[in-house]
Amino acid sequence: MDFKAEAGPENVVTIKVVGVGGAGNNVVNRMVKSGTQGVEFISVNTDKQALAVSNADQKIQIGEKLTHGQGAGSDPEVGKRSAEESRNNIAKSLEDSDMVFITAGMGGGTGT
């Protein structure tokens, strides 16, 4: 799929797809592998090892002080606190976005 705008540079739309947690990162990886173009892919996770194998353009480890890169352990409260700890990094990655799509699973810790 190609989401690039066909109009001139004044009409360029910046679209970002953010995968949060394991399930969200899996969706981003699948979209990258399928050849989706015209979007920037961002993977957000507490799990440092999962980020290492992500195909996203940008990778953000959240909750580094809280989880030490070990993941949220299926605890949504740890996911929430990790996002709060890294709120500035997340906000910076979304600057200059016209549209942001967030994909996450509801059953683990980070994305929930």
XYZ file of N, CA and C in Angstrom:
336
model
N 0.831 -1.174 0.000
C 0.000 0.000 0.000
C 0.872 1.233 0.000
N 0.412 2.268 -0.659
C 1.153 3.514 -0.742
C 0.251 4.638 -0.269
N 0.647 5.319 0.791
C -0.157 6.395 1.346
C 0.415 7.768 1.022
N 1.335 7.854 0.078
C 1.933 9.128 -0.279
C 0.912 10.011 -0.980
N 0.927 11.291 -0.629
C 0.039 12.253 -1.280
C 0.568 12.545 -2.674
N -0.323 12.627 -3.643
C 0.071 12.887 -5.025
C 0.199 14.376 -5.319
N -0.333 15.214 -4.461
C -0.315 16.656 -4.700
C 1.082 17.211 -4.464
N 1.237 18.513 -4.674
C 2.516 19.180 -4.506
C 2.975 19.199 -3.063
N 4.192 19.711 -2.823
C 4.786 19.694 -1.496
C 3.966 20.439 -0.443
N 3.170 21.407 -0.868
C 2.375 22.150 0.106
C 1.259 21.297 0.705
N 0.964 20.155 0.094
C -0.100 19.290 0.577
C 0.410 17.968 1.140
N 1.686 17.889 1.465
C 2.243 16.651 1.997
C 1.700 16.430 3.410
N 1.204 15.238 3.640
C 0.649 14.865 4.935
C 1.624 13.909 5.614
N 1.953 14.192 6.862
C 2.848 13.329 7.622
C 2.019 12.368 8.455
N 2.126 11.085 8.115
C 1.375 10.033 8.795
C 2.358 9.153 9.549
N 2.034 8.881 10.803
C 2.867 7.995 11.612
C 2.008 6.862 12.152
N 2.560 5.659 12.112
C 1.908 4.483 12.683
C 2.756 4.047 13.872
N 2.133 4.021 15.045
C 2.836 3.708 16.278
C 2.354 2.360 16.806
N 3.265 1.413 16.905
C 2.957 0.120 17.506
C 3.413 0.128 18.947
N 2.485 -0.161 19.864
C 2.801 -0.127 21.293
C 2.726 -1.541 21.864
N 3.799 -1.964 22.531
C 3.844 -3.298 23.117
C 4.088 -4.368 22.072
N 4.057 -5.609 22.507
C 4.355 -6.730 21.610
C 3.414 -6.833 20.435
N 2.118 -6.789 20.676
C 1.144 -6.911 19.587
C 1.248 -5.738 18.622
N 1.360 -4.530 19.154
C 1.483 -3.351 18.300
C 2.747 -3.382 17.459
N 3.839 -3.838 18.058
C 5.091 -3.959 17.312
C 4.982 -5.009 16.221
N 4.240 -6.095 16.476
C 4.022 -7.117 15.449
C 3.258 -6.547 14.258
N 2.265 -5.713 14.517
C 1.504 -5.082 13.431
C 2.413 -4.180 12.606
N 3.227 -3.375 13.275
C 4.163 -2.493 12.563
C 5.113 -3.322 11.707
N 5.673 -4.390 12.257
C 6.590 -5.231 11.484
C 5.907 -5.814 10.255
N 4.666 -6.244 10.410
C 3.928 -6.809 9.275
C 3.681 -5.739 8.204
N 3.341 -4.526 8.628
C 3.108 -3.442 7.664
C 4.389 -3.090 6.913
N 5.510 -3.043 7.633
C 6.794 -2.750 6.988
C 7.120 -3.838 5.972
N 6.987 -5.098 6.370
C 7.312 -6.217 5.480
C 6.389 -6.288 4.273
N 5.151 -5.802 4.427
C 4.208 -5.835 3.303
C 4.459 -4.703 2.313
N 5.371 -3.794 2.651
C 5.733 -2.735 1.724
C 4.904 -1.470 1.839
N 4.205 -1.282 2.940
C 3.427 -0.060 3.134
C 4.371 1.138 3.080
N 4.011 2.124 2.252
C 4.869 3.296 2.058
C 4.104 4.571 2.373
N 4.850 5.651 2.557
C 4.241 6.950 2.784
C 3.914 7.224 4.236
N 4.362 6.348 5.129
C 4.153 6.546 6.560
C 5.472 6.307 7.286
N 5.587 6.892 8.469
C 6.737 6.613 9.327
C 6.280 5.639 10.399
N 7.043 4.587 10.604
C 6.701 3.572 11.590
C 7.502 3.779 12.866
N 6.796 3.699 13.999
C 7.423 3.866 15.305
C 7.027 2.680 16.182
N 8.014 2.039 16.782
C 7.747 0.971 17.749
C 8.053 1.491 19.142
N 7.107 1.280 20.051
C 7.245 1.698 21.443
C 7.089 0.450 22.303
N 8.060 0.223 23.191
C 7.985 -0.983 24.005
C 8.822 -0.820 25.265
N 8.452 -1.549 26.304
C 9.273 -1.634 27.508
C 10.347 -2.704 27.347
N 10.137 -3.618 26.425
C 11.017 -4.769 26.212
C 12.128 -4.413 25.219
N 13.330 -4.256 25.735
C 14.476 -3.850 24.910
C 14.798 -4.876 23.821
N 14.676 -6.167 24.129
C 14.970 -7.207 23.139
C 13.969 -7.175 21.990
N 12.712 -6.927 22.292
C 11.694 -6.847 21.241
C 11.972 -5.671 20.318
N 12.414 -4.561 20.873
C 12.737 -3.398 20.043
C 13.932 -3.675 19.133
N 14.860 -4.486 19.606
C 16.064 -4.781 18.824
C 15.735 -5.477 17.508
N 14.627 -6.207 17.450
C 14.265 -6.924 16.224
C 13.137 -6.233 15.457
N 12.755 -5.055 15.905
C 11.698 -4.304 15.232
C 12.193 -3.760 13.897
N 11.286 -3.706 12.920
C 11.600 -3.139 11.607
C 11.170 -1.684 11.488
N 10.770 -1.072 12.584
C 10.275 0.307 12.564
C 11.387 1.293 12.226
N 10.970 2.446 11.681
C 11.912 3.523 11.390
C 12.500 4.096 12.675
N 11.678 4.139 13.709
C 12.083 4.719 14.984
C 11.654 3.760 16.100
N 12.528 3.586 17.071
C 12.245 2.681 18.187
C 12.387 3.464 19.487
N 11.381 3.332 20.348
C 11.398 4.057 21.610
C 11.232 3.066 22.757
N 12.267 2.969 23.574
C 12.157 2.148 24.778
C 11.576 3.028 25.872
N 10.457 2.595 26.440
C 9.832 3.364 27.508
C 10.020 2.649 28.840
N 9.981 3.437 29.911
C 10.089 2.865 31.248
C 11.428 2.239 31.549
N 12.478 2.785 30.979
C 13.802 2.184 31.163
C 14.198 2.112 32.640
N 13.913 3.180 33.390
C 14.254 3.188 34.819
C 13.385 2.205 35.603
N 12.137 2.078 35.189
C 11.187 1.228 35.905
C 11.375 -0.256 35.588
N 11.512 -0.583 34.304
C 11.543 -1.996 33.895
C 12.939 -2.510 33.566
N 13.895 -1.605 33.415
C 15.270 -1.977 33.052
C 15.311 -2.787 31.758
N 14.372 -2.482 30.854
C 14.346 -3.145 29.552
C 13.753 -4.532 29.556
N 13.149 -4.936 30.668
C 12.659 -6.307 30.809
C 11.188 -6.496 30.452
N 10.507 -5.460 30.020
C 9.093 -5.592 29.697
C 8.218 -5.256 30.887
N 6.911 -5.239 30.647
C 5.952 -4.841 31.680
C 5.379 -6.025 32.440
N 5.728 -7.239 32.071
C 5.253 -8.416 32.787
C 3.745 -8.566 32.791
N 3.104 -8.192 31.691
C 1.642 -8.282 31.547
C 0.887 -7.465 32.590
N 1.525 -6.427 33.101
C 0.902 -5.567 34.111
C 0.619 -4.192 33.499
N -0.654 -3.887 33.207
C -0.993 -2.597 32.593
C -0.545 -1.390 33.419
N -0.486 -1.520 34.724
C -0.034 -0.402 35.565
C 1.442 -0.100 35.298
N 2.240 -1.135 35.090
C 3.655 -0.939 34.744
C 3.752 -0.275 33.375
N 2.902 -0.691 32.436
C 2.874 -0.058 31.123
C 2.532 1.415 31.213
N 1.537 1.739 32.022
C 1.118 3.136 32.207
C 2.246 3.962 32.811
N 2.848 3.458 33.873
C 3.935 4.192 34.525
C 5.143 4.339 33.603
N 5.375 3.343 32.763
C 6.484 3.410 31.803
C 6.235 4.504 30.772
N 5.003 4.588 30.290
C 4.649 5.633 29.322
C 4.774 7.013 29.958
N 4.341 7.133 31.203
C 4.457 8.416 31.899
C 5.919 8.805 32.089
N 6.759 7.833 32.413
C 8.191 8.090 32.589
C 8.821 8.614 31.297
N 8.331 8.119 30.170
C 8.931 8.445 28.869
C 8.070 9.387 28.041
N 7.156 10.081 28.681
C 6.200 10.927 27.963
C 6.878 11.948 27.041
N 7.999 12.541 27.452
C 8.671 13.537 26.609
C 9.226 12.916 25.332
N 9.807 11.721 25.437
C 10.327 11.040 24.243
C 9.202 10.678 23.282
N 8.080 10.236 23.837
C 6.931 9.886 23.002
C 6.413 11.128 22.291
N 6.234 12.216 23.040
C 5.721 13.464 22.456
C 6.649 13.978 21.362
N 7.952 13.921 21.601
C 8.917 14.396 20.603
C 8.813 13.597 19.308
N 8.586 12.288 19.419
C 8.503 11.445 18.222
C 7.259 11.747 17.390
N 6.256 12.341 18.001
C 5.002 12.622 17.297
C 4.912 14.054 16.779
N 5.937 14.863 17.057
C 5.944 16.233 16.549
C 5.850 16.218 15.029
N 5.248 17.241 14.486
C 5.110 17.409 13.033
C 4.265 16.320 12.383
N 3.431 15.655 13.141
C 2.529 14.644 12.578
C 1.206 15.300 12.218
N 0.662 14.905 11.076
C -0.686 15.327 10.720
C -1.704 14.280 11.154
N -1.315 13.016 11.081
C -2.169 11.909 11.515
C -1.307 10.882 12.225
N -1.854 10.320 13.305
C -1.156 9.276 14.046
C -2.127 8.121 14.255
N -1.704 6.939 13.856
C -2.478 5.723 14.083
C -1.730 4.895 15.120
N -2.439 4.480 16.160
C -1.830 3.699 17.230
C -2.401 2.291 17.194
N -1.510 1.311 17.212
C -1.940 -0.080 17.239
C -1.342 -0.747 18.480
N -2.196 -1.457 19.207
C -1.768 -2.127 20.435
C -2.726 -3.270 20.728
N -2.240 -4.264 21.427
C -3.098 -5.347 21.886
C -3.618 -5.029 23.281
N -4.778 -5.548 23.598
C -5.369 -5.323 24.922
C -5.348 -6.624 25.706
N -4.256 -6.892 26.366
C -4.175 -8.135 27.111
C -2.846 -8.306 27.815
N -1.864 -7.516 27.414
C -0.557 -7.586 28.055
C -0.379 -6.420 28.998
N 0.820 -5.866 29.021
C 1.085 -4.768 29.937
C 1.352 -3.450 29.262
N 2.244 -3.415 28.285
C 2.666 -2.148 27.702
C 1.579 -1.512 26.855
N 0.992 -2.237 25.941
C -0.025 -1.676 25.055
C -1.359 -1.427 25.719
N -1.675 -2.234 26.711
C -2.959 -2.107 27.396
C -3.022 -0.812 28.164
